[in-house]
PDB file of C-alpha atoms in Angstrom:
ATOM      1  CA  LYS V   1       0.000   0.000   0.000  1.00  0.00           C
ATOM      2  CA  LEU V   2       2.838   2.365   0.805  1.00  0.00           C
ATOM      3  CA  LEU V   3       4.407   1.757  -2.604  1.00  0.00           C
ATOM      4  CA  VAL V   4       1.118   2.558  -4.360  1.00  0.00           C
ATOM      5  CA  PHE V   5       0.782   5.736  -2.297  1.00  0.00           C
ATOM      6  CA  ILE V   6       4.346   6.817  -3.169  1.00  0.00           C
ATOM      7  CA  VAL V   7       3.765   6.173  -6.867  1.00  0.00           C
ATOM      8  CA  ILE V   8       0.477   8.093  -6.893  1.00  0.00           C
ATOM      9  CA  ALA V   9       1.538  10.955  -4.623  1.00  0.00           C
ATOM     10  CA  PHE V  10       5.128  11.523  -5.731  1.00  0.00           C
ATOM     11  CA  ILE V  11       6.204   9.736  -8.895  1.00  0.00           C
ATOM     12  CA  GLY V  12       2.973  10.425 -10.827  1.00  0.00           C
ATOM     13  CA  PRO V  13       3.112  14.234 -10.475  1.00  0.00           C
ATOM     14  CA  ILE V  14       6.844  14.298 -11.229  1.00  0.00           C
ATOM     15  CA  ALA V  15       6.315  12.219 -14.378  1.00  0.00           C
ATOM     16  CA  ASP V  16       3.452  14.514 -15.396  1.00  0.00           C
ATOM     17  CA  MET V  17       5.635  17.611 -14.977  1.00  0.00           C
ATOM     18  CA  LEU V  18       8.452  16.008 -16.963  1.00  0.00           C
ATOM     19  CA  LEU V  19       6.036  15.228 -19.792  1.00  0.00           C
ATOM     20  CA  LEU V  20       4.716  18.803 -19.740  1.00  0.00           C
ATOM     21  CA  SER V  21       8.276  20.092 -20.007  1.00  0.00           C
ATOM     22  CA  ILE V  22       8.670  18.524 -23.451  1.00  0.00           C
ATOM     23  CA  ASP V  23       5.039  18.727 -24.615  1.00  0.00           C
ATOM     24  CA  ASN V  24       4.579  20.765 -27.759  1.00  0.00           C
ATOM     25  CA  SER V  25       1.272  19.415 -29.019  1.00  0.00           C
ATOM     26  CA  ILE V  26      -0.623  22.729 -29.214  1.00  0.00           C
ATOM     27  CA  VAL V  27       0.506  23.664 -32.747  1.00  0.00           C
ATOM     28  CA  LYS V  28       0.013  20.162 -34.109  1.00  0.00           C
ATOM     29  CA  LYS V  29      -3.379  19.884 -32.409  1.00  0.00           C
ATOM     30  CA  ILE V  30      -4.758  23.163 -33.799  1.00  0.00           C
ATOM     31  CA  LEU V  31      -2.976  23.032 -37.196  1.00  0.00           C
ATOM     32  CA  PRO V  32      -2.781  19.290 -37.986  1.00  0.00           C
ATOM     33  CA  LYS V  33      -2.970  19.479 -41.809  1.00  0.00           C
ATOM     34  CA  SER V  34      -0.503  22.366 -41.970  1.00  0.00           C
ATOM     35  CA  SER V  35       1.903  20.572 -39.646  1.00  0.00           C
ATOM     36  CA  GLU V  36       1.692  17.435 -41.755  1.00  0.00           C
ATOM     37  CA  ALA V  37       2.139  19.331 -45.032  1.00  0.00           C
ATOM     38  CA  LEU V  38       5.142  21.239 -43.649  1.00  0.00           C
ATOM     39  CA  GLN V  39       6.968  17.996 -42.864  1.00  0.00           C
ATOM     40  CA  ASN V  40       7.405  17.474 -46.631  1.00  0.00           C
ATOM     41  CA  TRP V  41       8.817  20.982 -47.131  1.00  0.00           C
ATOM     42  CA  ASP V  42      12.594  21.555 -47.106  1.00  0.00           C
ATOM     43  CA  GLU V  43      12.990  24.593 -44.859  1.00  0.00           C
ATOM     44  CA  TYR V  44      16.573  25.158 -46.042  1.00  0.00           C
ATOM     45  CA  SER V  45      15.725  25.261 -49.763  1.00  0.00           C
ATOM     46  CA  GLY V  46      15.287  29.037 -49.769  1.00  0.00           C
ATOM     47  CA  GLU V  47      11.751  28.665 -51.146  1.00  0.00           C
ATOM     48  CA  LEU V  48       8.374  29.144 -49.515  1.00  0.00           C
ATOM     49  CA  PRO V  49       6.141  26.101 -48.966  1.00  0.00           C
ATOM     50  CA  GLY V  50       3.776  25.137 -51.751  1.00  0.00           C
ATOM     51  CA  GLU V  51       0.163  26.135 -52.304  1.00  0.00           C
ATOM     52  CA  ALA V  52      -1.071  23.049 -50.406  1.00  0.00           C
ATOM     53  CA  VAL V  53       0.523  24.294 -47.178  1.00  0.00           C
ATOM     54  CA  PHE V  54      -1.004  27.751 -47.588  1.00  0.00           C
ATOM     55  CA  ALA V  55      -4.420  26.230 -48.353  1.00  0.00           C
ATOM     56  CA  ALA V  56      -4.217  24.043 -45.232  1.00  0.00           C
ATOM     57  CA  MET V  57      -3.134  27.039 -43.133  1.00  0.00           C
ATOM     58  CA  VAL V  58      -6.019  29.222 -44.331  1.00  0.00           C
ATOM     59  CA  ASP V  59      -8.530  26.436 -43.700  1.00  0.00           C
ATOM     60  CA  GLU V  60      -7.186  25.667 -40.238  1.00  0.00           C
ATOM     61  CA  ILE V  61      -6.958  29.305 -39.173  1.00  0.00           C
ATOM     62  CA  LYS V  62     -10.633  29.684 -40.159  1.00  0.00           C
ATOM     63  CA  LYS V  63     -11.535  26.650 -38.048  1.00  0.00           C
ATOM     64  CA  ALA V  64      -9.326  27.790 -35.170  1.00  0.00           C
ATOM     65  CA  LYS V  65     -10.869  31.269 -35.293  1.00  0.00           C
ATOM     66  CA  ALA V  66     -14.349  29.753 -35.064  1.00  0.00           C
ATOM     67  CA  ALA V  67     -13.199  27.699 -32.047  1.00  0.00           C
ATOM     68  CA  LYS V  68     -11.343  30.741 -30.629  1.00  0.00           C
ATOM     69  CA  GLU V  69      -8.059  28.801 -30.598  1.00  0.00           C
ATOM     70  CA  HIS V  70      -6.009  30.637 -33.249  1.00  0.00           C
ATOM     71  CA  THR V  71      -4.434  32.908 -30.633  1.00  0.00           C
ATOM     72  CA  ARG V  72      -3.149  29.894 -28.679  1.00  0.00           C
ATOM     73  CA  VAL V  73      -0.945  28.918 -31.627  1.00  0.00           C
ATOM     74  CA  GLY V  74       0.349  32.471 -31.916  1.00  0.00           C
ATOM     75  CA  GLN V  75       1.018  32.607 -28.190  1.00  0.00           C
ATOM     76  CA  ARG V  76       2.975  29.326 -28.266  1.00  0.00           C
ATOM     77  CA  LEU V  77       5.063  30.375 -31.270  1.00  0.00           C
ATOM     78  CA  ASN V  78       5.605  33.812 -29.768  1.00  0.00           C
ATOM     79  CA  TYR V  79       7.638  32.149 -26.980  1.00  0.00           C
ATOM     80  CA  GLU V  80      10.131  31.159 -29.652  1.00  0.00           C
ATOM     81  CA  SER V  81      10.075  34.247 -31.863  1.00  0.00           C
ATOM     82  CA  SER V  82       8.310  37.519 -31.201  1.00  0.00           C
ATOM     83  CA  GLY V  83       5.597  38.646 -33.594  1.00  0.00           C
ATOM     84  CA  PHE V  84       3.704  35.390 -33.968  1.00  0.00           C
ATOM     85  CA  SER V  85       0.978  36.330 -31.536  1.00  0.00           C
ATOM     86  CA  SER V  86       0.042  39.378 -33.598  1.00  0.00           C
ATOM     87  CA  LEU V  87       0.448  37.413 -36.843  1.00  0.00           C
ATOM     88  CA  PHE V  88      -2.138  34.812 -35.820  1.00  0.00           C
ATOM     89  CA  ARG V  89      -4.507  37.386 -34.327  1.00  0.00           C
ATOM     90  CA  LYS V  90      -4.395  39.346 -37.568  1.00  0.00           C
ATOM     91  CA  ALA V  91      -4.742  36.167 -39.622  1.00  0.00           C
ATOM     92  CA  GLY V  92      -7.845  35.256 -37.626  1.00  0.00           C
ATOM     93  CA  ARG V  93      -9.444  38.496 -38.770  1.00  0.00           C
ATOM     94  CA  LYS V  94      -8.188  38.433 -42.367  1.00  0.00           C
ATOM     95  CA  VAL V  95      -8.712  34.807 -43.474  1.00  0.00           C
ATOM     96  CA  LYS V  96     -12.485  35.101 -43.539  1.00  0.00           C
ATOM     97  CA  ILE V  97     -12.199  37.159 -46.742  1.00  0.00           C
ATOM     98  CA  ILE V  98     -10.051  34.489 -48.434  1.00  0.00           C
ATOM     99  CA  LYS V  99     -12.611  32.365 -50.251  1.00  0.00           C
ATOM    100  CA  LYS V 100     -10.751  30.762 -53.174  1.00  0.00           C
ATOM    101  CA  PRO V 101      -7.258  29.988 -54.486  1.00  0.00           C
ATOM    102  CA  PRO V 102      -4.531  31.063 -54.873  1.00  0.00           C
ATOM    103  CA  TYR V 103      -4.254  30.919 -51.098  1.00  0.00           C
ATOM    104  CA  LYS V 104      -0.528  31.642 -51.113  1.00  0.00           C
ATOM    105  CA  GLU V 105      -0.964  35.080 -52.674  1.00  0.00           C
ATOM    106  CA  ALA V 106      -4.012  35.897 -50.559  1.00  0.00           C
ATOM    107  CA  LEU V 107      -2.352  34.974 -47.256  1.00  0.00           C
ATOM    108  CA  ILE V 108       0.806  36.912 -48.113  1.00  0.00           C
ATOM    109  CA  LYS V 109      -1.348  39.877 -49.129  1.00  0.00           C
ATOM    110  CA  SER V 110      -3.055  39.772 -45.719  1.00  0.00           C
ATOM    111  CA  ASP V 111       0.345  40.034 -43.975  1.00  0.00           C
ATOM    112  CA  LYS V 112       3.777  40.106 -45.598  1.00  0.00           C
ATOM    113  CA  ARG V 113       5.225  37.904 -42.828  1.00  0.00           C
ATOM    114  CA  TRP V 114       3.476  34.916 -44.439  1.00  0.00           C
ATOM    115  CA  GLY V 115       5.816  35.502 -47.388  1.00  0.00           C
ATOM    116  CA  GLN V 116       8.943  35.145 -45.251  1.00  0.00           C
ATOM    117  CA  ILE V 117      10.656  31.775 -45.101  1.00  0.00           C
ATOM    118  CA  TYR V 118      11.574  32.389 -41.457  1.00  0.00           C
ATOM    119  CA  THR V 119       7.872  32.391 -40.465  1.00  0.00           C
ATOM    120  CA  TRP V 120       7.386  28.942 -41.953  1.00  0.00           C
ATOM    121  CA  GLN V 121      10.653  27.635 -40.514  1.00  0.00           C
ATOM    122  CA  VAL V 122       9.489  28.537 -37.002  1.00  0.00           C
ATOM    123  CA  ILE V 123       6.054  26.989 -37.571  1.00  0.00           C
ATOM    124  CA  LYS V 124       7.627  23.776 -38.907  1.00  0.00           C
ATOM    125  CA  GLN V 125      10.183  23.553 -36.114  1.00  0.00           C
ATOM    126  CA  PHE V 126       7.524  23.858 -33.423  1.00  0.00           C
ATOM    127  CA  SER V 127       4.791  21.778 -35.045  1.00  0.00           C
ATOM    128  CA  THR V 128       6.230  18.546 -33.681  1.00  0.00           C
ATOM    129  CA  GLU V 129       4.693  16.654 -30.771  1.00  0.00           C
ATOM    130  CA  TYR V 130       7.694  17.170 -28.472  1.00  0.00           C
ATOM    131  CA  THR V 131      10.296  19.921 -28.078  1.00  0.00           C
ATOM    132  CA  ASP V 132      13.616  20.503 -26.394  1.00  0.00           C
ATOM    133  CA  GLY V 133      12.952  24.254 -26.519  1.00  0.00           C
ATOM    134  CA  TYR V 134      12.005  24.651 -22.859  1.00  0.00           C
ATOM    135  CA  TYR V 135      15.157  22.882 -21.648  1.00  0.00           C
ATOM    136  CA  LEU V 136      17.324  24.835 -24.066  1.00  0.00           C
ATOM    137  CA  ALA V 137      15.771  28.105 -22.853  1.00  0.00           C
ATOM    138  CA  ALA V 138      16.462  27.136 -19.222  1.00  0.00           C
ATOM    139  CA  LEU V 139      20.143  26.788 -20.147  1.00  0.00           C
ATOM    140  CA  ASP V 140      20.182  30.053 -22.164  1.00  0.00           C
ATOM    141  CA  PHE V 141      20.237  28.292 -25.526  1.00  0.00           C
ATOM    142  CA  LYS V 142      17.882  28.368 -28.483  1.00  0.00           C
ATOM    143  CA  ARG V 143      17.502  26.333 -31.661  1.00  0.00           C
ATOM    144  CA  ASN V 144      17.893  28.628 -34.658  1.00  0.00           C
ATOM    145  CA  PRO V 145      14.966  27.985 -37.063  1.00  0.00           C
ATOM    146  CA  THR V 146      16.999  29.036 -40.102  1.00  0.00           C
ATOM    147  CA  THR V 147      19.843  26.562 -39.476  1.00  0.00           C
ATOM    148  CA  GLY V 148      18.346  24.055 -37.036  1.00  0.00           C
ATOM    149  CA  LYS V 149      21.459  24.389 -34.846  1.00  0.00           C
ATOM    150  CA  VAL V 150      21.504  25.056 -31.118  1.00  0.00           C
ATOM    151  CA  GLU V 151      22.997  28.464 -30.341  1.00  0.00           C
ATOM    152  CA  SER V 152      23.633  30.329 -27.107  1.00  0.00           C
ATOM    153  CA  LEU V 153      21.559  33.414 -26.453  1.00  0.00           C
ATOM    154  CA  PRO V 154      23.181  36.848 -26.733  1.00  0.00           C
ATOM    155  CA  GLY V 155      24.431  38.488 -23.517  1.00  0.00           C
ATOM    156  CA  LYS V 156      21.346  40.605 -22.773  1.00  0.00           C
ATOM    157  CA  GLU V 157      18.963  37.677 -23.277  1.00  0.00           C
ATOM    158  CA  SER V 158      21.072  35.195 -21.307  1.00  0.00           C
ATOM    159  CA  ILE V 159      19.687  35.374 -17.768  1.00  0.00           C
ATOM    160  CA  TYR V 160      18.874  31.916 -16.422  1.00  0.00           C
ATOM    161  CA  LEU V 161      22.410  30.613 -15.912  1.00  0.00           C
ATOM    162  CA  LYS V 162      23.492  33.906 -14.315  1.00  0.00           C
ATOM    163  CA  LEU V 163      20.545  33.661 -11.909  1.00  0.00           C
ATOM    164  CA  PHE V 164      21.312  30.003 -11.193  1.00  0.00           C
ATOM    165  CA  TRP V 165      24.949  30.703 -10.310  1.00  0.00           C
ATOM    166  CA  ARG V 166      24.030  33.775  -8.265  1.00  0.00           C
ATOM    167  CA  THR V 167      21.506  31.668  -6.338  1.00  0.00           C
ATOM    168  CA  MET V 168      24.118  28.936  -5.751  1.00  0.00           C
ATOM    169  CA  LEU V 169      26.642  31.514  -4.535  1.00  0.00           C
ATOM    170  CA  LEU V 170      24.192  33.144  -2.123  1.00  0.00           C
ATOM    171  CA  SER V 171      22.887  29.833  -0.782  1.00  0.00           C
ATOM    172  CA  SER V 172      26.473  28.610  -0.211  1.00  0.00           C
ATOM    173  CA  LEU V 173      27.361  31.853   1.562  1.00  0.00           C
ATOM    174  CA  ILE V 174      24.255  31.663   3.767  1.00  0.00           C
ATOM    175  CA  THR V 175      24.963  28.009   4.593  1.00  0.00           C
ATOM    176  CA  PHE V 176      28.567  28.853   5.486  1.00  0.00           C
ATOM    177  CA  LEU V 177      27.570  31.835   7.658  1.00  0.00           C
ATOM    178  CA  THR V 178      24.883  29.779   9.405  1.00  0.00           C
ATOM    179  CA  PHE V 179      27.477  27.107  10.185  1.00  0.00           C
ATOM    180  CA  ILE V 180      30.006  29.684  11.450  1.00  0.00           C
ATOM    181  CA  ILE V 181      27.434  31.357  13.696  1.00  0.00           C
ATOM    182  CA  GLY V 182      25.360  28.320  14.638  1.00  0.00           C
ATOM    183  CA  PHE V 183      28.067  25.746  15.457  1.00  0.00           C
ATOM    184  CA  PRO V 184      29.735  27.702  18.289  1.00  0.00           C
ATOM    185  CA  LEU V 185      26.333  28.583  19.730  1.00  0.00           C
ATOM    186  CA  ALA V 186      25.162  24.953  19.550  1.00  0.00           C
ATOM    187  CA  TYR V 187      28.415  23.765  21.097  1.00  0.00           C
ATOM    188  CA  MET V 188      28.080  26.278  23.934  1.00  0.00           C
ATOM    189  CA  LEU V 189      24.475  25.247  24.623  1.00  0.00           C
ATOM    190  CA  ALA V 190      25.435  21.563  24.570  1.00  0.00           C
ATOM    191  CA  THR V 191      28.311  21.953  27.031  1.00  0.00           C
ATOM    192  CA  VAL V 192      26.712  24.384  29.502  1.00  0.00           C
ATOM    193  CA  SER V 193      25.840  22.745  32.760  1.00  0.00           C
ATOM    194  CA  THR V 194      22.341  23.237  34.056  1.00  0.00           C
TER     195      THR V 194
END
């Protein structure tokens, strides 16, 4: 019984948190056809995805807008690269006027960022089920969507490791000072006769 309690009370929540730390299902859940179509696109070719990807994106943004979920995709992608939140909010308003092909031209006309390869590289990179992005960010690294390589963040953006080491330094100092002050006092109290 104790083992079952430990598994339910301790190991279960830890496993759940570990799964959440790599979960990246939001983009794939809201944009499934676009995510699938982007897997066949070579993001390093220097060319935009084909008409099928744009058609899937327009269709799924319409559906996501109706379900009020299009901003969730923008919010998730905005963690990785700023500007995506506004891109998806604007797309939610603009796609309703796109009725027929060519979807590529119409979507780019609604916002020029849809015509940038970088936009599609970010969407493709973060349309997988799992991500290492949260762990990389915790270590002040980021995967570059244009190259796919892990790079360290520039000095002004690199804060987590500095905070970690500052915390370790302060906690070590406090532990040391507590020992220096507390040990003699404890020794004195232990040896005093009553």
